[in-house]
Amino acid sequence: MRLPPAIIPHTEELLREVLRFTGPADVTLSRYFRDNPRLGSRERGVIAEAVYGLLRNKTVLTNFAESGSGPMMRRLALLGLADAVGAESIAGLQEGEADWLERVAQIDRTQLAAQMRSNLPPWLWDKLVARMGEAATLELAEAMNRPAPLDLRVNALKADRDTVIAELAKAPVACEPTPYSPLGLRVLKKPALQNLPLFKDGAIEVQDEGSQLLAQIVGAKRGEMVVDFCAGAGGKTLALGALMRNTGRLYAFDVSEKRLAKLKPRLARSGLSNVHPVVIAHENDAKVKRLAGKLDRVLVDAPCSGLGTLRRNPDMKWRQTVETLAEMRAKQSSILASAARLVRAGGRLVYGTCSFLEEENDEVIADFLQSHPDFILRPMGEVLAEQKIALEMGDYLKLLPHQHQTDGFFAAVLERRAA
């Protein structure tokens, strides 16, 4: 079925906004679709797919666009649409554009230079090649340039995984157990989950398997006092509350009242009553200091570059720079040091990011341990075995999309020495 001709100018206009990189691409898309309510769901889906496809493959498609004629933004829009739905589905092409798209389609992309095929900014490509080598970097980049699957977490307070699989099959929604998370499901297509009774009742939540594992290694138990220090919209908070079997006290800290507000409807669905959302001004807020030395477990899912989530947020690689990484590193160290004060003797501190860069991960932990001799590193292999998670790791959790089919995640488990 051919798309209406208006799809081209809409894609062109949206790309013009997104490629300014003044904010997250998903926020820009949502605002644009709100401002253009006459666009149908199919048109919105195609436009979003074209925009995200271009963000994933920006280096290659920008190079291809140089060979065409007419406004550059129109050429980029056409290439994004052609990749998304095929050139034959695009109506409203001008003279010569169909032939140009056909010529571009004949290009064997596997023969392009490795850095171009990676679709990574030069600074990131160089950094990863220096650490991993060219072949491994290209393998990682190509995995990150494919859309992420849809992962679900089963809320163990309301259902078990086998029951959910059977119920979803009636919808029908095909899924399979995730290989590492004991509560995870990978959906084979992407249905409208919000209409399913299981979702409305809080039996399932959308959560990447890597994020589920981060909650698992916190090891929260019944009756404990736990803090999710950078809770955001609360995906890991909900997972922790269920692991605690709705007992004890679980604080959800965040500096954004807007983000925490998104937790409230999810909390209502989940059936949890042990969660206490708390807006803090900064990591050294008095509300934080009052809990010093009292917490059994503290999770710091630190603000980071987000480069591990490129399958979902491909604009992140174009929005980050060497300078923004340096700023992030200082913030991460400050947050980790502040959160560490909350941990009681013998308690556990978990630091995690959705990044695969050592300066946001290994180096932050090394600096922390040097300045905090009262903390020791627990080898991740031991922690995963303790949680009965069949995953081989060294000192840290390091998840990568081409190896584990998750987002890119890092985590370290630190324990305060017993008094």
XYZ file of C-alpha atoms in Angstrom:
419
model
C 0.000 0.000 0.000
C 1.395 3.386 -1.017
C 1.748 6.090 1.592
C 0.100 9.517 1.129
C 2.387 12.148 -0.502
C 2.224 14.296 2.667
C 4.402 11.729 4.450
C 7.517 13.202 2.774
C 7.174 16.824 4.003
C 6.165 15.599 7.482
C 9.276 13.392 7.671
C 11.399 16.237 6.315
C 10.072 18.718 8.883
C 10.495 16.305 11.781
C 14.046 15.435 10.727
C 14.882 19.129 10.585
C 13.905 19.411 14.272
C 15.455 16.132 15.439
C 18.810 16.727 13.733
C 19.311 19.949 15.688
C 19.909 17.603 18.674
C 18.552 20.139 21.154
C 16.700 17.403 23.076
C 15.808 13.697 23.059
C 14.432 12.458 19.729
C 11.490 10.644 21.352
C 10.350 13.885 23.027
C 10.562 15.750 19.700
C 8.548 13.023 17.946
C 5.847 13.011 20.639
C 5.489 16.781 20.474
C 5.326 16.787 16.660
C 2.626 14.098 16.595
C 0.598 15.994 19.218
C 0.839 19.118 17.054
C -0.276 17.160 13.953
C -3.257 15.093 15.185
C -4.505 14.356 11.659
C -1.635 11.942 11.059
C -2.981 8.391 11.363
C -1.316 5.683 13.429
C 0.195 4.041 10.328
C 1.657 7.348 9.110
C 3.066 8.103 12.571
C 4.633 4.642 12.723
C 6.283 4.996 9.312
C 7.586 8.501 10.036
C 9.012 7.388 13.407
C 10.646 4.353 11.787
C 12.180 6.555 9.073
C 13.525 9.078 11.604
C 14.969 6.428 13.925
C 16.420 4.541 10.964
C 18.177 7.674 9.794
C 19.548 8.355 13.286
C 20.898 4.799 13.430
C 22.468 4.996 9.950
C 23.184 8.712 9.773
C 26.790 8.431 8.541
C 25.906 6.091 5.666
C 22.700 7.858 4.640
C 24.256 11.329 4.812
C 26.969 10.050 2.496
C 24.377 8.623 0.097
C 22.372 11.880 0.207
C 25.297 13.793 -1.252
C 24.713 12.026 -4.576
C 21.128 13.254 -5.077
C 19.627 16.586 -6.034
C 17.169 18.938 -4.355
C 17.160 20.024 -0.675
C 19.415 17.881 1.535
C 16.700 17.404 4.183
C 14.294 16.028 1.555
C 16.969 13.608 0.331
C 17.556 12.389 3.901
C 13.796 12.007 4.452
C 13.472 9.947 1.248
C 16.372 7.686 2.226
C 14.894 7.146 5.698
C 11.470 6.337 4.243
C 12.953 4.023 1.592
C 14.860 2.093 4.277
C 11.720 1.898 6.420
C 9.059 0.826 3.898
C 10.714 0.562 0.481
C 10.875 3.231 -2.245
C 7.897 1.687 -4.093
C 5.613 2.613 -1.166
C 6.430 6.330 -1.318
C 3.964 8.475 -3.271
C 4.702 12.056 -4.331
C 8.243 11.494 -5.637
C 9.550 14.187 -7.960
C 11.268 13.619 -11.308
C 14.442 11.558 -10.982
C 13.927 10.655 -7.308
C 12.650 7.106 -7.951
C 15.666 6.347 -10.175
C 18.031 7.840 -7.596
C 16.536 5.733 -4.772
C 16.824 2.631 -6.950
C 20.527 3.349 -7.615
C 21.158 3.858 -3.896
C 19.398 0.568 -3.117
C 21.902 -1.261 -5.345
C 24.876 -0.164 -3.230
C 26.403 -3.049 -1.229
C 26.750 -1.514 2.223
C 28.987 -4.351 3.426
C 31.690 -2.990 1.100
C 31.738 0.467 2.722
C 34.608 1.520 5.004
C 34.297 0.067 8.521
C 33.974 3.437 10.292
C 31.201 4.494 7.911
C 29.369 1.156 8.358
C 29.556 1.574 12.126
C 27.521 4.806 11.934
C 29.366 5.994 15.036
C 30.741 9.520 15.491
C 34.527 9.510 14.879
C 35.444 10.204 18.520
C 33.446 7.182 19.731
C 34.672 4.907 16.934
C 38.301 5.774 17.721
C 37.798 5.275 21.455
C 36.204 1.822 21.020
C 38.695 0.644 18.366
C 41.587 1.555 20.687
C 40.027 -0.632 23.390
C 38.361 -3.472 21.471
C 39.868 -3.530 18.004
C 38.126 -2.735 14.726
C 36.290 -6.040 14.171
C 34.764 -6.172 17.675
C 33.797 -2.493 17.527
C 32.038 -2.995 14.206
C 30.196 -6.037 15.586
C 29.027 -4.016 18.604
C 28.052 -1.021 16.435
C 26.023 -3.144 14.016
C 24.135 -4.740 16.929
C 23.382 -1.287 18.358
C 22.094 -0.152 14.966
C 19.310 -2.750 15.032
C 16.037 -1.999 16.894
C 15.804 -3.510 20.372
C 13.376 -6.345 21.139
C 10.561 -5.760 23.613
C 11.318 -7.267 27.035
C 8.822 -7.660 29.860
C 9.269 -8.318 33.583
C 6.725 -10.505 35.320
C 5.529 -9.041 38.631
C 6.029 -12.038 40.924
C 3.538 -10.581 43.433
C 0.743 -11.098 40.900
C 1.749 -13.904 38.544
C 4.436 -16.406 37.545
C 6.227 -16.518 34.218
C 4.596 -19.672 32.851
C 1.092 -18.342 33.602
C 1.887 -15.046 31.868
C 3.228 -16.858 28.782
C -0.003 -18.865 28.591
C -2.185 -15.769 29.047
C -0.257 -13.771 26.455
C -0.611 -16.634 23.966
C -4.406 -16.184 24.132
C -4.079 -12.493 23.112
C -2.274 -13.724 20.887
C 1.173 -12.409 21.847
C 4.107 -14.755 21.226
C 6.995 -14.526 23.688
C 9.783 -16.596 25.189
C 11.663 -16.595 28.525
C 14.753 -14.385 28.605
C 17.974 -16.397 29.025
C 19.274 -14.701 32.189
C 16.526 -12.913 34.123
C 14.251 -15.397 35.932
C 11.312 -12.996 35.554
C 11.931 -11.820 31.981
C 10.010 -12.409 28.755
C 11.055 -11.411 25.235
C 8.096 -10.536 23.009
C 8.560 -11.652 19.420
C 6.522 -8.785 17.951
C 5.503 -5.423 19.440
C 1.791 -5.435 20.357
C -0.210 -2.671 22.056
C 0.493 -3.882 25.595
C -1.432 -1.132 27.361
C -4.701 -2.739 26.218
C -3.919 -6.154 27.701
C -5.536 -7.137 31.043
C -2.145 -8.453 32.272
C -0.657 -4.973 31.813
C -3.629 -3.134 33.304
C -3.535 -5.442 36.340
C 0.183 -4.888 36.898
C 1.234 -8.485 36.203
C 3.752 -7.326 33.578
C 5.962 -4.260 33.089
C 8.141 -3.266 30.147
C 11.790 -3.579 31.233
C 14.944 -4.587 29.345
C 16.500 -7.808 30.608
C 19.704 -5.972 31.507
C 17.771 -3.573 33.717
C 16.060 -6.548 35.386
C 19.461 -8.085 36.168
C 20.635 -4.827 37.732
C 17.706 -5.041 40.171
C 18.424 -8.737 40.848
C 22.049 -8.173 41.900
C 20.993 -5.636 44.530
C 19.837 -8.758 46.382
C 17.094 -6.923 48.302
C 15.382 -9.141 50.885
C 12.164 -9.111 52.897
C 11.993 -6.492 55.623
C 15.114 -4.552 54.580
C 15.583 -0.806 54.141
C 16.526 -0.095 50.534
C 17.074 3.035 48.392
C 16.842 3.374 44.630
C 18.990 6.522 44.565
C 18.282 7.670 40.974
C 14.832 6.143 40.552
C 13.591 8.011 37.468
C 10.252 6.584 36.345
C 10.780 3.644 38.683
C 11.313 0.514 36.586
C 13.986 -0.848 38.924
C 12.103 0.439 41.980
C 9.133 -1.749 41.047
C 11.410 -4.745 40.494
C 13.073 -4.203 43.895
C 9.724 -3.852 45.676
C 8.529 -7.168 44.257
C 11.816 -8.885 45.232
C 11.251 -7.586 48.784
C 7.779 -9.214 48.640
C 6.182 -5.837 49.451
C 7.784 -5.733 52.916
C 10.393 -3.442 54.496
C 10.834 0.115 53.277
C 11.915 1.108 49.781
C 12.768 4.747 49.019
C 12.662 6.028 45.436
C 14.869 9.143 45.276
C 15.090 11.425 42.254
C 15.778 15.087 41.576
C 12.926 15.251 39.040
C 9.384 15.468 40.391
C 8.133 14.952 36.818
C 9.980 11.637 36.483
C 8.764 10.405 39.863
C 5.191 11.356 38.917
C 5.385 8.723 36.174
C 6.014 6.130 38.881
C 2.633 6.702 40.579
C 0.335 4.938 38.040
C 2.858 2.109 37.729
C 2.912 1.758 41.526
C -0.878 1.626 41.618
C -0.902 -1.235 39.068
C 1.911 -3.118 40.785
C 0.155 -3.637 44.128
C 3.238 -2.426 46.029
C 2.737 -0.489 49.265
C 6.339 -0.452 50.564
C 7.588 2.194 48.092
C 8.115 5.799 49.228
C 8.902 8.263 46.386
C 11.017 11.214 47.580
C 11.987 14.263 45.507
C 15.476 15.465 46.455
C 17.137 18.736 45.446
C 20.554 17.117 44.836
C 22.644 14.181 46.030
C 23.537 15.979 49.285
C 19.948 16.883 50.225
C 19.131 16.806 53.958
C 16.583 14.035 53.228
C 19.517 11.901 52.111
C 21.728 12.766 55.085
C 19.013 11.749 57.575
C 19.344 8.136 56.404
C 23.144 7.971 56.758
C 24.351 4.521 57.837
C 20.827 3.060 57.991
C 20.319 1.321 54.648
C 20.782 -2.378 53.904
C 20.968 -1.897 50.130
C 21.492 1.149 47.931
C 21.158 1.114 44.147
C 22.779 3.928 42.166
C 21.613 3.687 38.554
C 23.708 6.731 37.717
C 22.961 9.353 35.068
C 25.264 8.531 32.164
C 25.879 8.957 28.445
C 23.151 6.398 27.688
C 25.308 4.902 24.929
C 24.268 1.401 25.977
C 20.705 2.195 24.889
C 21.482 3.139 21.265
C 19.118 0.443 19.968
C 16.281 2.460 21.539
C 17.793 5.957 21.571
C 20.063 6.220 18.517
C 20.232 10.011 18.845
C 22.375 9.635 21.992
C 25.533 8.917 19.977
C 25.124 12.213 18.122
C 24.267 14.235 21.231
C 27.218 13.139 23.384
C 30.743 14.525 23.124
C 34.072 14.019 24.868
C 33.264 17.169 26.885
C 29.826 15.950 28.049
C 31.440 12.651 29.144
C 33.908 14.507 31.355
C 31.058 16.433 32.987
C 29.131 13.190 33.478
C 32.115 11.495 35.126
C 32.335 14.176 37.832
C 28.581 13.914 38.507
C 28.707 10.117 38.717
C 31.528 10.185 41.268
C 29.710 12.764 43.384
C 26.441 10.782 43.382
C 28.196 7.499 44.233
C 30.083 9.090 47.143
C 26.872 10.613 48.513
C 24.905 7.358 48.189
C 27.703 5.454 49.940
C 27.015 7.382 53.160
C 23.624 5.717 53.433
C 25.001 2.155 53.561
C 25.219 0.481 56.968
C 28.232 -1.631 57.974
C 27.935 -4.920 56.083
C 25.437 -3.358 53.633
C 25.537 -3.395 49.840
C 26.015 -0.535 47.352
C 25.363 -1.249 43.666
C 26.596 1.189 41.013
C 25.209 0.807 37.503
C 25.044 2.653 34.182
C 23.560 1.996 30.751
C 26.956 2.665 29.183
C 29.879 0.547 27.962
C 32.559 3.248 28.347
C 35.250 2.581 30.948
C 35.445 6.217 32.064
C 31.826 5.992 33.251
C 32.260 2.547 34.760
C 35.516 0.823 35.730
C 37.336 4.125 36.285
C 34.571 5.547 38.517
C 34.711 2.412 40.682
C 38.511 2.431 40.859
C 38.487 6.065 42.019
C 35.745 5.332 44.560
C 37.563 2.361 46.104
C 40.764 4.373 46.380
C 38.992 7.133 48.314
C 36.687 4.821 50.339
C 38.826 2.126 52.011
C 35.807 1.066 54.106
C 34.253 -0.474 50.952
C 35.299 -3.630 49.104
C 34.375 -4.906 45.633
C 32.348 -8.100 45.476
C 33.226 -10.079 42.308
C 30.196 -10.108 40.027
C 30.598 -13.831 39.337
C 29.932 -14.532 43.041
C 26.920 -12.193 43.177
C 25.306 -13.741 40.084
C 25.826 -17.244 41.485
C 24.235 -16.096 44.753
C 21.174 -14.980 42.737
C 21.247 -18.233 40.670
C 21.774 -16.299 37.423
C 23.657 -18.389 34.857
C 25.958 -15.714 33.455
C 29.756 -15.745 33.374
C 31.275 -12.442 34.522
C 34.486 -11.249 36.165
C 34.577 -8.418 38.705
C 31.810 -6.451 36.990
C 28.552 -6.989 35.146
C 29.216 -6.006 31.529
C 26.313 -6.611 29.178
C 26.511 -5.882 25.446
C 23.792 -6.205 22.793
C 25.832 -8.348 20.378
C 26.783 -10.793 23.127
C 23.791 -10.843 25.492
C 20.908 -9.377 23.405
C 20.326 -6.754 26.108
C 21.044 -3.052 26.224
C 24.611 -2.170 27.152
C 24.850 -2.248 30.954
C 27.574 -2.044 33.582
C 27.275 -2.772 37.290
C 29.582 -3.151 40.275
C 28.660 -4.491 43.722
C 30.380 -2.803 46.660
C 30.042 -3.757 50.328
C 30.815 -1.687 53.394
C 33.160 -3.574 55.688
C 31.471 -4.881 58.802
C 32.189 -2.780 61.894
